[in-house]
Amino acid sequence: WLSKHIPLNEYRKMQLSADLQSAGIALSPEMHIADSLVRAFLVGILAVPVYFVFPILSPVVLLLAVLIYFKASKGVMDKIKAKRKNIDYEMPRFIANIEQLLKHSRDVLSILEKYKESAGPDLKRELEITVADMRSGDNKVALTRLSARVGSSMLHEVVQGLLAVIDGNDSESYWTSLSSKFAESQRQMLKAEAQKIPGKVKKLSMVMLFCFMIIYVVVILMEIVTSMSVMFG
């Protein structure tokens, strides 16, 4: 019901629809926004009973509802970034496979079909869509759509190489160069992930400390309220 009353201009609707499709979320733009609003409302409504039991915490519940709305709204981009990251991480293996298969065949459709059986979940889903597009339409158009849909610069370079293969160009040196480049990129990604670990541990420690502080503050406030009730009771 709510989704029918959410106004969206045509550009915003097309952009969000493309993002939802890329993220693998089977919702219309209006349904996605409505879903985020309902999630926030279900949490925010708890502020009413909380106000009567412990008034000081009701603003915290409302703040949590707002945060949940923005988190749900950002969920699409988070999923797209995670999918793109997973696909980029798989590119070195994808390139190595293409190099080997090109020695025996220059049939791009066959190469993609063979690789998708062993591909990771995110890349496999994209390759299944692309293979279906190639079977029902133009190979170049299907590959271009793949590049645009994922939005990965690494995959874009792979697509450019595959388009060259379709055109009949000798691209052996291109794949060798790309393989070396992607292997280095993968090492940099692993290094970046390793550097994030100490920061994540520190953040978790701060969150735990903050939770303990809230517990102590709540206990002290409850004791104060109880004491005042007894004193003026």
Coordinates of C-alpha atoms in Angstrom, one line a residue:
W1 CA 0.0 0.0 0.0
L2 CA 2.7 2.4 0.9
S3 CA 4.7 1.8 -2.2
K4 CA 1.8 3.1 -4.3
H5 CA 2.0 6.5 -2.6
I6 CA 5.8 7.1 -3.0
P7 CA 6.5 9.7 -5.7
L8 CA 9.7 9.2 -7.8
N9 CA 10.8 11.1 -10.8
E10 CA 11.6 9.1 -13.9
Y11 CA 15.4 9.5 -13.6
R12 CA 15.5 8.5 -10.0
K13 CA 13.3 5.5 -10.7
M14 CA 15.4 4.3 -13.6
Q15 CA 18.6 4.7 -11.6
L16 CA 17.3 2.9 -8.5
S17 CA 15.8 0.2 -10.7
A18 CA 19.2 -0.4 -12.3
D19 CA 20.9 -0.5 -8.9
L20 CA 18.4 -3.0 -7.5
Q21 CA 18.8 -5.2 -10.5
S22 CA 22.6 -5.0 -10.2
A23 CA 22.4 -5.8 -6.5
G24 CA 20.2 -8.8 -7.1
I25 CA 17.2 -7.4 -5.2
A26 CA 13.9 -8.4 -6.7
L27 CA 12.0 -5.3 -5.7
S28 CA 10.7 -2.2 -7.5
P29 CA 12.2 1.1 -6.5
E30 CA 8.9 2.1 -4.7
M31 CA 8.8 -1.2 -2.9
H32 CA 12.4 -0.8 -1.8
I33 CA 11.8 2.6 -0.3
A34 CA 8.6 1.4 1.3
D35 CA 10.4 -1.5 2.8
S36 CA 13.0 0.8 4.3
L37 CA 10.3 3.1 5.8
V38 CA 8.4 0.2 7.3
R39 CA 11.5 -1.3 8.9
A40 CA 12.3 2.1 10.5
F41 CA 8.6 2.6 11.6
L42 CA 8.5 -0.9 13.3
V43 CA 11.5 0.1 15.4
G44 CA 10.4 3.8 15.9
I45 CA 7.0 2.7 17.2
L46 CA 8.7 1.0 20.1
A47 CA 9.6 4.5 21.4
V48 CA 6.0 4.8 22.7
P49 CA 6.1 1.9 25.2
V50 CA 9.7 2.7 26.0
Y51 CA 8.7 6.3 26.9
F52 CA 6.3 5.1 29.6
V53 CA 8.7 2.6 31.0
F54 CA 12.0 4.5 30.8
P55 CA 11.5 7.9 29.1
I56 CA 15.2 8.7 28.8
L57 CA 15.7 5.9 26.3
S58 CA 12.9 6.9 23.9
P59 CA 15.0 9.4 21.9
V60 CA 17.6 6.6 21.5
V61 CA 15.0 4.3 20.0
L62 CA 13.9 7.1 17.6
L63 CA 17.5 7.6 16.6
L64 CA 17.9 3.9 16.0
A65 CA 14.9 4.0 13.7
V66 CA 16.4 6.8 11.7
L67 CA 19.7 4.9 11.4
I68 CA 17.9 1.7 10.3
Y69 CA 16.1 3.6 7.6
F70 CA 19.4 5.0 6.2
K71 CA 21.1 1.6 6.6
A72 CA 18.3 -0.1 4.6
S73 CA 18.4 2.7 2.0
K74 CA 22.2 2.3 1.6
G75 CA 21.9 -1.5 1.5
V76 CA 21.6 -1.5 -2.3
M77 CA 24.9 0.3 -2.8
D78 CA 26.6 -1.9 -0.1
K79 CA 25.5 -5.0 -2.0
I80 CA 26.7 -3.6 -5.3
K81 CA 30.1 -2.8 -3.8
A82 CA 30.4 -6.2 -2.2
K83 CA 29.4 -8.0 -5.5
R84 CA 31.9 -5.8 -7.5
K85 CA 34.6 -6.6 -5.0
N86 CA 34.0 -10.3 -5.2
I87 CA 34.0 -10.2 -9.0
D88 CA 37.2 -8.1 -9.1
Y89 CA 38.9 -10.6 -6.7
E90 CA 38.0 -13.4 -9.2
M91 CA 39.4 -11.7 -12.3
P92 CA 42.9 -13.2 -12.1
R93 CA 41.5 -16.7 -12.2
F94 CA 39.0 -15.7 -14.9
I95 CA 41.9 -14.3 -17.1
A96 CA 44.0 -17.4 -16.6
N97 CA 41.1 -19.5 -17.7
I98 CA 40.4 -17.4 -20.8
E99 CA 44.1 -17.6 -21.8
Q100 CA 44.0 -21.3 -21.7
L101 CA 40.8 -21.7 -23.5
L102 CA 41.8 -19.3 -26.3
K103 CA 44.6 -21.7 -27.3
H104 CA 42.0 -24.2 -28.4
S105 CA 39.0 -22.1 -29.4
R106 CA 38.0 -18.5 -30.1
D107 CA 34.4 -19.0 -29.4
V108 CA 33.7 -16.5 -26.7
L109 CA 30.2 -17.9 -25.9
S110 CA 31.7 -21.3 -25.3
I111 CA 34.5 -19.9 -23.2
L112 CA 32.0 -18.1 -20.9
E113 CA 29.8 -21.1 -20.7
K114 CA 32.7 -23.3 -19.6
Y115 CA 34.0 -20.9 -17.0
K116 CA 30.6 -20.1 -15.4
E117 CA 30.4 -23.7 -14.1
S118 CA 33.3 -23.0 -11.7
A119 CA 32.8 -19.3 -11.2
G120 CA 32.0 -17.7 -7.9
P121 CA 28.3 -17.0 -7.1
D122 CA 28.3 -13.3 -8.1
L123 CA 30.2 -13.7 -11.4
K124 CA 28.3 -16.9 -12.2
R125 CA 25.0 -15.0 -12.0
E126 CA 26.3 -12.3 -14.3
L127 CA 27.7 -14.8 -16.8
E128 CA 24.4 -16.7 -16.9
I129 CA 22.6 -13.5 -17.8
T130 CA 25.3 -12.7 -20.4
V131 CA 25.2 -16.2 -22.0
A132 CA 21.4 -16.0 -22.3
D133 CA 21.8 -12.6 -23.9
M134 CA 24.4 -13.9 -26.3
R135 CA 22.2 -16.8 -27.3
S136 CA 19.2 -14.6 -28.0
G137 CA 20.9 -11.6 -29.5
D138 CA 24.2 -9.9 -30.5
N139 CA 27.3 -11.1 -28.7
K140 CA 28.9 -7.6 -28.5
V141 CA 25.8 -6.0 -27.1
A142 CA 25.5 -8.7 -24.4
L143 CA 29.2 -8.2 -23.4
T144 CA 28.7 -4.5 -23.3
R145 CA 25.7 -4.9 -21.1
L146 CA 27.7 -7.1 -18.7
S147 CA 30.3 -4.4 -18.3
A148 CA 27.7 -1.7 -17.7
R149 CA 25.7 -3.8 -15.3
V150 CA 28.6 -4.7 -13.0
G151 CA 30.5 -1.4 -13.3
S152 CA 33.9 -2.9 -12.6
S153 CA 36.9 -1.4 -14.3
M154 CA 38.7 -4.8 -14.2
L155 CA 35.8 -6.6 -15.8
H156 CA 35.5 -3.8 -18.4
E157 CA 39.1 -4.5 -19.5
V158 CA 38.2 -8.2 -19.8
V159 CA 35.2 -7.4 -21.9
Q160 CA 37.3 -5.2 -24.2
G161 CA 39.6 -8.2 -24.7
L162 CA 36.7 -10.5 -25.5
L163 CA 35.3 -7.9 -28.0
A164 CA 38.7 -8.0 -29.7
V165 CA 38.6 -11.8 -29.9
I166 CA 35.1 -11.6 -31.5
D167 CA 36.5 -9.1 -34.1
G168 CA 39.2 -11.7 -34.9
N169 CA 42.2 -9.6 -33.5
D170 CA 45.3 -11.3 -32.2
S171 CA 45.1 -10.5 -28.5
E172 CA 47.6 -12.9 -26.9
S173 CA 49.9 -10.2 -25.6
Y174 CA 46.9 -8.3 -24.3
W175 CA 45.8 -11.2 -22.1
T176 CA 49.3 -11.8 -20.9
S177 CA 49.7 -8.2 -19.9
L178 CA 46.2 -8.2 -18.2
S179 CA 47.0 -11.3 -16.3
S180 CA 50.1 -9.7 -14.8
K181 CA 48.3 -6.5 -14.0
F182 CA 45.4 -8.3 -12.3
A183 CA 47.7 -10.5 -10.3
E184 CA 49.3 -7.4 -8.9
S185 CA 45.9 -5.8 -8.2
Q186 CA 44.9 -8.9 -6.3
R187 CA 48.0 -8.7 -4.1
Q188 CA 47.2 -5.1 -3.4
M189 CA 43.6 -6.0 -2.4
L190 CA 44.8 -8.7 0.0
K191 CA 47.3 -6.3 1.5
A192 CA 44.6 -3.7 2.0
E193 CA 42.4 -6.3 3.7
A194 CA 45.2 -7.3 6.0
Q195 CA 45.8 -3.6 7.0
K196 CA 42.1 -3.2 7.9
I197 CA 42.1 -6.0 10.6
P198 CA 43.8 -4.0 13.4
G199 CA 41.3 -1.1 12.8
K200 CA 38.3 -3.5 12.9
V201 CA 39.5 -5.0 16.2
K202 CA 39.9 -1.4 17.6
K203 CA 36.4 -0.5 16.5
L204 CA 34.9 -3.6 18.1
S205 CA 36.7 -2.8 21.4
M206 CA 35.3 0.7 21.4
V207 CA 31.8 -0.6 20.7
M208 CA 32.1 -3.1 23.6
L209 CA 33.4 -0.3 25.9
F210 CA 30.5 2.0 24.8
C211 CA 28.0 -0.8 25.6
F212 CA 29.4 -1.4 29.0
M213 CA 29.2 2.3 29.7
I214 CA 25.6 2.4 28.7
I215 CA 24.8 -0.5 31.0
Y216 CA 26.5 1.2 33.9
V217 CA 24.7 4.5 33.2
V218 CA 21.3 2.8 32.9
V219 CA 21.9 0.9 36.2
I220 CA 22.9 4.1 38.0
L221 CA 20.0 6.1 36.6
M222 CA 17.6 3.3 37.7
E223 CA 19.0 3.3 41.2
I224 CA 18.7 7.1 41.3
V225 CA 15.0 7.0 40.2
T226 CA 14.3 4.2 42.7
S227 CA 15.9 6.1 45.5
M228 CA 14.0 9.3 44.6
S229 CA 10.7 7.3 44.5
V230 CA 11.4 5.9 47.9
M231 CA 12.4 9.3 49.3
F232 CA 9.4 11.2 48.0
G233 CA 7.0 8.2 48.1

